[in-house]
């Protein structure tokens, strides 16, 4: 989850004036709209499902700028995240505070933003992140080493075919010379929900919880860890309510929680297995 703090429009004649750099009227409007369409209904649904099915596990990565705008413009969203955190079924990952590309420019700035974000998660939710997710899942072993030295136990990246070179994304890997685990996102299974859900419905090839569960069970048993991750705005913003996306989410999580072959776990739990 990320919301940038959007800049205002400036002309040459604004130079030297006391205008604020940021358009917080626009930021407030967007945050409140997305909260109504996505954050609040999705969080309410997850809280209800977790209370009914304690086996459910969810992991969030929320940028510092998104958290700050929740504090300013949507405190009810922040409260709903605190309620989810209190269930013990939710983990929060660390990232760069500003959802930035600092890892490509300056590692000192990168470390500063990561520590700033981890402190914010601890302040708001009472838990200190132990697993890291970089902006756009950017990763190399040098970044992994820096993150390991910061004390994180795991880091996420994307399970891209060219990098895997025939290996499976559905396993937990290890950094070659640091004590840190590397999680790979299964981008196909993730994108089936994030980008292809409404399209599959329009084409009459409806994606249902039972069909998705069959796909998961078709993965070889030795591929024991399947990471599915997407923008949270998939639910209600990118895929609108009338597509049935909330019904799909409810049906899928309920089915997974009750299934005897599949177990939902957080990244920290995966590392500790």
Short mmCIF file of C-alpha atoms in Angstrom, two decimals:
data_model
loop_
_atom_site.label_atom_id
_atom_site.label_comp_id
_atom_site.label_asym_id
_atom_site.label_seq_id
_atom_site.Cartn_x
_atom_site.Cartn_y
_atom_site.Cartn_z
CA UNK A 1 0.00 0.00 0.00
CA UNK A 2 1.34 3.38 -0.96
CA UNK A 3 -0.05 6.86 -1.36
CA UNK A 4 2.38 9.57 -2.53
CA UNK A 5 2.07 13.06 -1.13
CA UNK A 6 1.16 14.82 -4.35
CA UNK A 7 2.80 18.10 -5.33
CA UNK A 8 0.88 21.24 -6.18
CA UNK A 9 1.18 22.93 -9.59
CA UNK A 10 3.62 25.83 -9.70
CA UNK A 11 4.31 28.46 -12.33
CA UNK A 12 7.29 30.76 -12.78
CA UNK A 13 5.40 33.49 -10.91
CA UNK A 14 5.04 31.29 -7.80
CA UNK A 15 8.80 31.35 -7.19
CA UNK A 16 9.54 33.14 -3.95
CA UNK A 17 5.97 32.97 -2.66
CA UNK A 18 4.94 31.13 0.49
CA UNK A 19 2.78 28.54 -1.30
CA UNK A 20 2.94 25.04 0.11
CA UNK A 21 4.73 22.58 -2.14
CA UNK A 22 2.06 19.92 -1.56
CA UNK A 23 -1.55 19.78 -2.71
CA UNK A 24 -3.00 18.39 0.50
CA UNK A 25 -6.53 19.19 -0.61
CA UNK A 26 -6.05 16.68 -3.40
CA UNK A 27 -4.23 14.25 -1.09
CA UNK A 28 -7.11 14.37 1.37
CA UNK A 29 -9.71 13.85 -1.35
CA UNK A 30 -7.91 10.84 -2.84
CA UNK A 31 -7.20 9.24 0.54
CA UNK A 32 -10.82 9.54 1.62
CA UNK A 33 -12.13 8.19 -1.69
CA UNK A 34 -9.82 5.16 -1.67
CA UNK A 35 -10.61 4.58 2.00
CA UNK A 36 -14.32 4.37 1.20
CA UNK A 37 -13.85 2.17 -1.86
CA UNK A 38 -11.05 -0.10 -0.63
CA UNK A 39 -9.31 0.30 2.72
CA UNK A 40 -12.32 0.41 5.05
CA UNK A 41 -14.51 -2.28 3.41
CA UNK A 42 -11.53 -4.59 2.86
CA UNK A 43 -10.29 -4.17 6.44
CA UNK A 44 -13.79 -4.76 7.82
CA UNK A 45 -14.06 -7.92 5.74
CA UNK A 46 -10.65 -9.21 6.85
CA UNK A 47 -11.40 -8.53 10.52
CA UNK A 48 -14.70 -10.38 10.30
CA UNK A 49 -13.11 -13.33 8.49
CA UNK A 50 -10.20 -13.59 10.95
CA UNK A 51 -12.60 -13.58 13.90
CA UNK A 52 -14.52 -16.46 12.28
CA UNK A 53 -11.45 -18.29 10.93
CA UNK A 54 -8.38 -17.85 13.18
CA UNK A 55 -6.23 -19.79 10.67
CA UNK A 56 -6.26 -16.84 8.25
CA UNK A 57 -2.97 -14.99 7.87
CA UNK A 58 -2.46 -11.66 6.10
CA UNK A 59 0.69 -9.58 5.52
CA UNK A 60 0.70 -5.84 4.78
CA UNK A 61 3.38 -3.48 3.58
CA UNK A 62 2.24 0.14 4.03
CA UNK A 63 4.51 3.05 3.12
CA UNK A 64 5.24 5.78 5.61
CA UNK A 65 3.61 8.43 3.43
CA UNK A 66 0.41 6.38 3.28
CA UNK A 67 0.43 5.96 7.06
CA UNK A 68 1.00 9.68 7.56
CA UNK A 69 -1.92 10.56 5.30
CA UNK A 70 -4.12 8.10 7.19
CA UNK A 71 -3.19 9.91 10.39
CA UNK A 72 -4.06 13.27 8.81
CA UNK A 73 -7.05 12.46 6.63
CA UNK A 74 -8.42 8.99 7.46
CA UNK A 75 -7.94 8.09 11.14
CA UNK A 76 -10.72 5.48 10.88
CA UNK A 77 -8.53 3.53 8.45
CA UNK A 78 -5.61 3.62 10.84
CA UNK A 79 -7.91 2.41 13.62
CA UNK A 80 -9.07 -0.48 11.45
CA UNK A 81 -5.44 -1.50 10.81
CA UNK A 82 -4.76 -1.39 14.54
CA UNK A 83 -7.73 -3.71 15.07
CA UNK A 84 -6.30 -6.12 12.50
CA UNK A 85 -2.87 -5.96 14.14
CA UNK A 86 -4.43 -6.83 17.49
CA UNK A 87 -5.75 -10.16 16.13
CA UNK A 88 -2.23 -11.63 15.95
CA UNK A 89 -3.05 -12.91 12.46
CA UNK A 90 -1.50 -9.97 10.62
CA UNK A 91 2.15 -9.11 9.99
CA UNK A 92 3.53 -5.77 8.79
CA UNK A 93 6.62 -5.65 6.60
CA UNK A 94 9.24 -2.92 6.56
CA UNK A 95 10.06 -0.88 3.48
CA UNK A 96 11.49 2.54 2.66
CA UNK A 97 9.45 5.22 4.42
CA UNK A 98 8.80 7.16 1.20
CA UNK A 99 8.40 4.08 -1.04
CA UNK A 100 11.53 5.39 -2.77
CA UNK A 101 14.27 4.18 -5.09
CA UNK A 102 16.97 5.15 -2.59
CA UNK A 103 18.55 1.68 -2.81
CA UNK A 104 19.67 2.57 -6.35
CA UNK A 105 21.19 5.91 -5.37
CA UNK A 106 22.50 6.10 -1.82
CA UNK A 107 22.62 3.32 0.77
CA UNK A 108 22.90 5.78 3.67
CA UNK A 109 19.61 7.35 2.63
CA UNK A 110 18.14 3.88 2.06
CA UNK A 111 19.07 2.74 5.58
CA UNK A 112 17.72 5.96 7.08
CA UNK A 113 14.34 5.49 5.37
CA UNK A 114 14.11 1.80 6.32
CA UNK A 115 14.80 2.56 9.98
CA UNK A 116 12.34 5.46 9.90
CA UNK A 117 9.64 3.19 8.49
CA UNK A 118 10.30 0.39 11.00
CA UNK A 119 10.01 2.91 13.83
CA UNK A 120 6.68 4.13 12.43
CA UNK A 121 5.27 0.60 12.24
CA UNK A 122 6.34 -0.01 15.84
CA UNK A 123 4.83 3.30 16.96
CA UNK A 124 1.46 2.65 15.31
CA UNK A 125 1.02 -1.10 15.67
CA UNK A 126 3.29 -2.17 18.52
CA UNK A 127 5.32 -4.59 16.42
CA UNK A 128 8.76 -4.19 14.89
CA UNK A 129 9.03 -5.64 11.37
CA UNK A 130 11.44 -8.55 10.88
CA UNK A 131 10.91 -9.01 7.12
CA UNK A 132 11.58 -6.40 4.41
CA UNK A 133 9.97 -5.58 1.08
CA UNK A 134 11.73 -3.08 -1.14
CA UNK A 135 9.97 -0.67 -3.49
CA UNK A 136 8.78 -2.56 -6.60
CA UNK A 137 10.43 -5.67 -5.07
CA UNK A 138 13.85 -4.43 -6.26
CA UNK A 139 16.54 -6.87 -5.12
CA UNK A 140 20.12 -7.92 -5.57
CA UNK A 141 22.51 -9.61 -3.16
CA UNK A 142 24.08 -6.28 -2.18
CA UNK A 143 20.69 -4.92 -1.14
CA UNK A 144 20.05 -8.22 0.65
CA UNK A 145 23.32 -7.81 2.57
CA UNK A 146 22.44 -4.29 3.69
CA UNK A 147 18.99 -5.43 4.83
CA UNK A 148 20.51 -8.41 6.67
CA UNK A 149 22.92 -6.10 8.53
CA UNK A 150 19.90 -4.08 9.65
CA UNK A 151 18.67 -7.21 11.45
CA UNK A 152 15.91 -8.38 9.13
CA UNK A 153 15.32 -12.12 8.81
CA UNK A 154 13.79 -12.06 5.32
CA UNK A 155 13.38 -10.01 2.16
CA UNK A 156 10.89 -10.18 -0.72
CA UNK A 157 11.53 -10.04 -4.44
CA UNK A 158 9.68 -11.14 -7.57
CA UNK A 159 9.82 -14.68 -8.93
CA UNK A 160 10.84 -13.60 -12.44
CA UNK A 161 11.36 -16.47 -14.89
CA UNK A 162 14.61 -15.14 -16.40
CA UNK A 163 16.23 -14.90 -12.97
CA UNK A 164 14.95 -18.25 -11.72
CA UNK A 165 16.38 -20.06 -14.75
CA UNK A 166 14.05 -23.02 -14.40
CA UNK A 167 13.84 -23.06 -10.59
CA UNK A 168 10.54 -22.75 -8.76
CA UNK A 169 9.34 -19.47 -7.19
CA UNK A 170 7.40 -21.52 -4.64
CA UNK A 171 10.23 -22.14 -2.21
CA UNK A 172 12.07 -20.20 0.47
CA UNK A 173 15.59 -19.35 -0.67
CA UNK A 174 18.66 -18.15 1.25
CA UNK A 175 21.06 -15.31 0.57
CA UNK A 176 24.39 -16.76 -0.65
CA UNK A 177 26.46 -15.29 2.20
CA UNK A 178 24.12 -13.64 4.70
CA UNK A 179 21.71 -15.11 7.23
CA UNK A 180 18.58 -13.84 5.53
CA UNK A 181 15.79 -15.68 3.71
CA UNK A 182 14.61 -14.61 0.26
CA UNK A 183 10.88 -14.82 -0.55
CA UNK A 184 9.76 -14.95 -4.18
CA UNK A 185 6.35 -13.66 -5.20
CA UNK A 186 4.43 -15.96 -7.54
CA UNK A 187 3.58 -13.22 -10.04
CA UNK A 188 1.26 -15.39 -12.18
CA UNK A 189 -1.04 -16.35 -9.31
CA UNK A 190 -0.86 -12.79 -7.97
CA UNK A 191 -1.69 -11.18 -11.32
CA UNK A 192 -4.60 -13.58 -11.87
CA UNK A 193 -6.33 -11.66 -9.08
CA UNK A 194 -4.78 -8.20 -9.43
CA UNK A 195 -5.08 -7.76 -13.21
CA UNK A 196 -7.09 -10.60 -14.75
CA UNK A 197 -10.01 -11.01 -12.33
CA UNK A 198 -12.53 -8.73 -14.02
CA UNK A 199 -11.28 -9.70 -17.48
CA UNK A 200 -11.86 -13.39 -16.79
CA UNK A 201 -15.42 -12.61 -15.69
CA UNK A 202 -16.16 -10.55 -18.82
CA UNK A 203 -14.90 -13.37 -21.03
CA UNK A 204 -17.18 -15.90 -19.29
CA UNK A 205 -14.20 -17.72 -17.76
CA UNK A 206 -15.05 -16.64 -14.23
CA UNK A 207 -12.32 -16.95 -11.62
CA UNK A 208 -13.88 -18.54 -8.54
CA UNK A 209 -12.39 -19.43 -5.15
CA UNK A 210 -12.70 -23.14 -5.96
CA UNK A 211 -10.87 -22.74 -9.28
CA UNK A 212 -8.09 -20.74 -7.63
CA UNK A 213 -7.81 -23.35 -4.90
CA UNK A 214 -7.41 -26.04 -7.58
CA UNK A 215 -4.53 -24.07 -9.10
CA UNK A 216 -2.81 -23.89 -5.72
CA UNK A 217 -3.23 -27.62 -5.14
CA UNK A 218 -1.85 -28.44 -8.58
CA UNK A 219 1.56 -27.07 -7.55
CA UNK A 220 3.98 -29.93 -6.68
CA UNK A 221 4.13 -30.69 -2.97
CA UNK A 222 7.88 -30.09 -2.81
CA UNK A 223 7.16 -26.47 -3.78
CA UNK A 224 6.02 -25.75 -0.28
CA UNK A 225 5.71 -21.94 -0.06
CA UNK A 226 3.47 -19.92 -2.38
CA UNK A 227 3.64 -16.15 -1.99
CA UNK A 228 0.70 -14.24 -3.44
CA UNK A 229 0.97 -10.45 -3.26
CA UNK A 230 -0.72 -7.48 -4.92
CA UNK A 231 -1.69 -3.85 -4.44
CA UNK A 232 -4.31 -3.65 -1.71
CA UNK A 233 -6.29 -1.33 -3.98
CA UNK A 234 -7.02 -4.41 -6.10
CA UNK A 235 -9.96 -4.84 -3.74
CA UNK A 236 -12.54 -2.17 -4.48
CA UNK A 237 -10.41 0.35 -6.40
CA UNK A 238 -8.67 -1.38 -9.32
CA UNK A 239 -11.26 -4.15 -9.32
CA UNK A 240 -14.53 -2.45 -8.41
CA UNK A 241 -17.01 -3.89 -5.94
CA UNK A 242 -19.45 -4.77 -8.71
CA UNK A 243 -16.92 -7.19 -10.24
CA UNK A 244 -17.45 -9.47 -7.24
CA UNK A 245 -13.88 -9.01 -5.98
CA UNK A 246 -14.91 -8.81 -2.31
CA UNK A 247 -17.01 -11.98 -2.61
CA UNK A 248 -14.04 -13.68 -4.23
CA UNK A 249 -11.69 -12.59 -1.42
CA UNK A 250 -14.12 -13.79 1.24
CA UNK A 251 -14.67 -17.13 -0.47
CA UNK A 252 -10.97 -17.73 -1.09
CA UNK A 253 -9.80 -16.92 2.44
CA UNK A 254 -12.61 -18.96 3.98
CA UNK A 255 -11.78 -21.94 1.75
CA UNK A 256 -8.06 -21.69 2.49
CA UNK A 257 -8.66 -21.45 6.23
CA UNK A 258 -10.73 -24.64 6.20
CA UNK A 259 -8.65 -26.65 3.75
CA UNK A 260 -6.68 -29.58 5.20
CA UNK A 261 -3.85 -29.48 2.63
CA UNK A 262 -2.98 -25.80 2.67
CA UNK A 263 -1.89 -23.66 5.59
CA UNK A 264 -1.70 -19.88 5.60
CA UNK A 265 1.37 -18.42 7.30
CA UNK A 266 3.04 -15.05 7.67
CA UNK A 267 6.59 -14.53 6.38
CA UNK A 268 8.01 -14.66 9.92
CA UNK A 269 6.23 -17.97 10.53
CA UNK A 270 7.64 -19.34 7.25
CA UNK A 271 11.18 -18.50 8.34
CA UNK A 272 10.70 -20.12 11.73
CA UNK A 273 9.36 -23.41 10.34
#
